[in-house]
Amino acid sequence: EAGVTQSPTHLIKTRGQQATLRCSPISGHTSVYWYQQALGLGLQFLLWYDEGEERNRGNFPPRFSGRQFPNYSSELNVNALELEDSALYLCASRHHRSGSYNEQFFGPGTRLTVL
Amino acid sequence: EDQVTQSPEALRLQEGESSSLNCSYTVSGLRGLFWYRQDPGKGPEFLFTLYSAGEEKEKERLKATLTKKESFLHITAPKPEDSATYLCAVQSLSSGSARQLTFGSGTQLTVLP
């Protein structure tokens, strides 16, 4: 069974630009989570998508946004990039939002560098 | 606010030298506690889920235990390939259907041959 996939592996942008990161969940998983892992910091919860809708977001500004497509894949958009947005962005998927399946399975991440 | 503290920040062991990693947590009702392993530049790999005090889970050289305030990850006779950062995360009842994870900062384990 294929795991969570993310693209691109690396992304280099300049300050003020926009970045788009993509994620495909494990087959059968409907929930997608995005986390940010900045250097020296722990994983911080960004966004949760389920059944095509944004359901919850962490303590991040509105320039972090995204969407979930009918096939449950997801896209994270970061607008007006700032230097401190440089981080590893991780996507995770979960089986079902209302069931007893609590485990989240992570993809390999996208390393975003803002110059 | 949910909080997770892991100790030590870094741990160096000789191959075969057993030890334990600590994860202490504060949550408004624990739904689950999770352990992950993360290799440099990669995504976290799921290891264990613990739901209630007294629960234990094992996988190869790793055993995770849970009390009402903390969890331990015991590593028995570690090998160099066990070198990684081990992350602890909690999922609180207050997260509702979102079930997002709150992570600790991790313990970086190095096992020397």
Short mmCIF file of C-alpha atoms in Angstrom, two decimals:
data_model
loop_
_atom_site.label_atom_id
_atom_site.label_comp_id
_atom_site.label_asym_id
_atom_site.label_seq_id
_atom_site.Cartn_x
_atom_site.Cartn_y
_atom_site.Cartn_z
CA GLU A 1 0.00 0.00 0.00
CA ALA A 2 1.44 3.36 -1.01
CA GLY A 3 2.10 5.84 1.76
CA VAL A 4 1.52 9.57 1.85
CA THR A 5 3.30 11.34 -0.98
CA GLN A 6 4.32 14.97 -1.21
CA SER A 7 5.69 17.16 -3.98
CA PRO A 8 7.97 18.84 -4.63
CA THR A 9 10.75 17.51 -2.42
CA HIS A 10 12.45 20.89 -2.33
CA LEU A 11 11.20 24.36 -3.17
CA ILE A 12 13.22 27.57 -3.27
CA LYS A 13 11.41 30.91 -3.38
CA THR A 14 12.19 34.53 -2.70
CA ARG A 15 10.54 36.74 -0.13
CA GLY A 16 7.13 37.95 -1.22
CA GLN A 17 6.48 35.10 -3.66
CA GLN A 18 3.85 32.38 -3.32
CA ALA A 19 4.54 28.68 -2.73
CA THR A 20 2.28 25.72 -3.53
CA LEU A 21 2.87 22.34 -1.90
CA ARG A 22 0.98 19.17 -2.73
CA CYS A 23 0.00 16.04 -0.84
CA SER A 24 -1.66 12.73 -1.72
CA PRO A 25 -3.02 10.78 1.26
CA ILE A 26 -3.02 7.04 1.78
CA SER A 27 -5.79 5.39 -0.22
CA GLY A 28 -8.99 5.37 1.84
CA HIS A 29 -7.91 8.22 4.12
CA THR A 30 -10.19 11.24 3.98
CA SER A 31 -8.46 13.55 6.48
CA VAL A 32 -5.33 15.51 5.59
CA TYR A 33 -3.26 17.51 8.07
CA TRP A 34 -0.50 19.99 7.40
CA TYR A 35 2.30 20.67 9.89
CA GLN A 36 5.27 23.02 9.85
CA GLN A 37 8.63 21.95 11.26
CA ALA A 38 10.96 24.93 11.42
CA LEU A 39 14.62 24.48 12.36
CA GLY A 40 14.96 24.15 16.10
CA LEU A 41 11.21 24.03 16.63
CA GLY A 42 8.83 21.13 17.00
CA LEU A 43 6.08 20.23 14.60
CA GLN A 44 3.35 22.85 14.64
CA PHE A 45 -0.19 22.08 13.47
CA LEU A 46 -1.19 24.23 10.49
CA LEU A 47 -4.42 23.03 8.88
CA TRP A 48 -6.88 20.14 8.79
CA TYR A 49 -8.96 19.22 5.75
CA ASP A 50 -11.68 16.62 5.60
CA GLU A 51 -14.29 15.84 2.98
CA GLY A 52 -13.11 18.76 0.87
CA GLU A 53 -13.40 21.43 3.54
CA GLU A 54 -11.04 23.24 5.92
CA ARG A 55 -12.15 22.04 9.35
CA ASN A 56 -9.58 23.53 11.70
CA ARG A 57 -6.43 25.63 11.65
CA GLY A 58 -3.57 26.25 14.03
CA ASN A 59 -2.11 29.56 15.13
CA PHE A 60 -0.90 30.70 11.70
CA PRO A 61 -1.81 33.81 9.68
CA PRO A 62 -4.37 33.68 6.84
CA ARG A 63 -1.64 33.76 4.19
CA PHE A 64 -1.34 30.05 4.94
CA SER A 65 -4.26 28.44 3.14
CA GLY A 66 -5.10 25.46 1.03
CA ARG A 67 -7.73 23.15 -0.27
CA GLN A 68 -8.70 19.52 -0.56
CA PHE A 69 -9.79 18.00 -3.84
CA PRO A 70 -12.54 15.40 -4.48
CA ASN A 71 -9.89 12.63 -4.54
CA TYR A 72 -8.82 13.80 -1.04
CA SER A 73 -5.44 15.09 -2.19
CA SER A 74 -4.54 18.48 -0.80
CA GLU A 75 -2.66 21.63 -1.62
CA LEU A 76 -1.04 24.08 0.79
CA ASN A 77 -0.52 27.64 -0.40
CA VAL A 78 1.71 30.12 1.36
CA ASN A 79 1.33 33.70 0.13
CA ALA A 80 3.64 36.68 0.63
CA LEU A 81 6.50 34.44 1.73
CA GLU A 82 8.66 35.58 4.63
CA LEU A 83 12.13 34.37 5.58
CA GLU A 84 10.76 32.65 8.70
CA ASP A 85 8.50 30.48 6.50
CA SER A 86 11.58 28.40 5.66
CA ALA A 87 10.82 24.98 7.09
CA LEU A 88 9.96 21.36 6.39
CA TYR A 89 6.24 21.14 5.61
CA LEU A 90 4.74 17.80 6.47
CA CYS A 91 1.46 16.33 5.35
CA ALA A 92 -0.25 13.55 7.27
CA SER A 93 -3.39 11.55 6.58
CA ARG A 94 -5.86 9.75 8.83
CA HIS A 95 -8.42 7.09 8.10
CA HIS A 96 -11.75 8.59 9.13
CA ARG A 97 -12.72 11.70 10.99
CA SER A 98 -15.40 10.15 13.17
CA GLY A 99 -14.08 6.68 13.73
CA SER A 100 -11.66 5.28 16.23
CA TYR A 101 -8.72 5.53 13.84
CA ASN A 102 -6.55 8.18 15.47
CA GLU A 103 -3.13 7.52 13.97
CA GLN A 104 -1.74 10.01 11.51
CA PHE A 105 0.72 8.83 8.88
CA PHE A 106 3.21 11.32 7.52
CA GLY A 107 4.68 11.95 4.11
CA PRO A 108 8.37 12.70 3.47
CA GLY A 109 7.82 16.47 3.55
CA THR A 110 8.60 19.43 1.33
CA ARG A 111 11.62 21.52 2.27
CA LEU A 112 10.74 25.17 1.58
CA THR A 113 13.58 27.67 1.52
CA VAL A 114 12.79 31.38 1.34
CA LEU A 115 15.66 33.62 0.24
CA GLU B 1 -3.31 24.54 26.43
CA ASP B 2 -1.83 21.12 25.71
CA GLN B 3 1.88 20.80 26.44
CA VAL B 4 4.43 18.06 25.76
CA THR B 5 7.97 18.05 27.15
CA GLN B 6 10.56 15.49 26.12
CA SER B 7 13.81 14.70 27.87
CA PRO B 8 16.65 14.47 27.40
CA GLU B 9 17.07 16.66 24.32
CA ALA B 10 19.92 14.45 23.14
CA LEU B 11 21.19 11.05 24.20
CA ARG B 12 24.30 9.19 23.14
CA LEU B 13 24.48 5.46 23.85
CA GLN B 14 26.94 2.71 23.12
CA GLU B 15 25.57 -0.18 21.09
CA GLY B 16 23.83 -2.54 23.51
CA GLU B 17 23.45 0.08 26.26
CA SER B 18 19.75 0.19 27.20
CA SER B 19 18.05 3.44 28.23
CA SER B 20 14.74 5.30 28.38
CA LEU B 21 13.35 8.47 26.84
CA ASN B 22 10.78 10.52 28.74
CA CYS B 23 7.68 12.36 27.55
CA SER B 24 5.69 14.33 30.10
CA TYR B 25 2.40 15.87 29.07
CA THR B 26 -0.37 18.19 30.19
CA VAL B 27 -3.69 17.87 28.40
CA SER B 28 -7.33 18.53 29.13
CA GLY B 29 -8.26 14.88 28.73
CA LEU B 30 -6.02 12.48 26.85
CA ARG B 31 -7.42 10.81 23.76
CA GLY B 32 -4.12 9.21 22.80
CA LEU B 33 -0.34 9.49 23.05
CA PHE B 34 1.78 8.74 20.01
CA TRP B 35 5.43 7.94 19.45
CA TYR B 36 7.13 8.61 16.14
CA ARG B 37 10.65 8.14 14.83
CA GLN B 38 12.09 10.79 12.50
CA ASP B 39 15.26 10.44 10.46
CA PRO B 40 17.03 13.62 9.29
CA GLY B 41 15.17 15.40 6.48
CA LYS B 42 12.34 12.85 6.44
CA GLY B 43 8.80 12.64 7.71
CA PRO B 44 7.98 11.05 11.07
CA GLU B 45 7.40 7.30 11.05
CA PHE B 46 4.59 6.04 13.27
CA LEU B 47 5.66 3.70 16.08
CA PHE B 48 3.00 3.40 18.81
CA THR B 49 -0.32 4.66 20.12
CA LEU B 50 -1.13 4.46 23.84
CA TYR B 51 -4.58 5.27 25.16
CA SER B 52 -4.74 4.61 28.89
CA ALA B 53 -2.48 4.55 31.96
CA GLY B 54 -0.81 1.20 32.40
CA GLU B 55 -0.83 0.37 28.72
CA GLU B 56 2.35 -0.96 27.11
CA LYS B 57 3.28 -1.57 23.47
CA GLU B 58 6.38 -3.30 22.07
CA LYS B 59 8.11 -3.41 18.72
CA GLU B 60 11.48 -5.05 18.31
CA ARG B 61 13.87 -3.26 20.71
CA LEU B 62 11.34 -0.57 21.66
CA LYS B 63 8.74 -0.59 24.40
CA ALA B 64 6.42 2.31 25.17
CA THR B 65 4.62 2.74 28.49
CA LEU B 66 2.06 5.26 29.72
CA THR B 67 1.12 6.76 33.09
CA LYS B 68 -1.32 9.57 33.84
CA LYS B 69 1.39 12.20 33.47
CA GLU B 70 4.12 10.75 31.29
CA SER B 71 5.22 8.14 28.83
CA PHE B 72 8.51 6.32 28.50
CA LEU B 73 10.13 4.84 25.43
CA HIS B 74 12.47 2.10 26.56
CA ILE B 75 15.20 1.03 24.16
CA THR B 76 16.75 -2.36 24.89
CA ALA B 77 20.18 -3.24 23.49
CA PRO B 78 20.06 -0.49 20.84
CA LYS B 79 21.84 -0.73 17.52
CA PRO B 80 23.33 2.09 15.40
CA GLU B 81 20.31 1.91 13.09
CA ASP B 82 18.12 3.02 16.01
CA SER B 83 19.78 6.44 15.79
CA ALA B 84 17.05 9.00 15.03
CA THR B 85 14.94 11.68 16.66
CA TYR B 86 12.07 10.22 18.65
CA LEU B 87 8.97 12.39 18.86
CA CYS B 88 6.13 12.19 21.33
CA ALA B 89 2.72 13.70 20.55
CA VAL B 90 -0.62 13.92 22.32
CA GLN B 91 -4.14 14.13 21.04
CA SER B 92 -6.55 15.69 23.49
CA LEU B 93 -10.27 15.19 23.88
CA SER B 94 -10.64 18.96 23.42
CA SER B 95 -9.40 18.63 19.84
CA GLY B 96 -12.76 17.12 19.04
CA SER B 97 -13.14 15.60 15.62
CA ALA B 98 -10.03 17.49 14.41
CA ARG B 99 -7.71 15.22 16.41
CA GLN B 100 -4.65 17.31 15.63
CA LEU B 101 -1.43 16.37 17.37
CA THR B 102 0.61 18.45 19.78
CA PHE B 103 4.25 17.45 19.55
CA GLY B 104 7.18 17.63 21.89
CA SER B 105 10.53 18.86 20.62
CA GLY B 106 11.95 15.36 20.43
CA THR B 107 14.93 13.40 21.75
CA GLN B 108 17.82 13.01 19.35
CA LEU B 109 19.26 9.52 19.93
CA THR B 110 22.71 8.53 18.71
CA VAL B 111 23.84 4.92 19.10
CA LEU B 112 27.56 4.43 18.67
CA PRO B 113 28.97 1.13 17.34
#
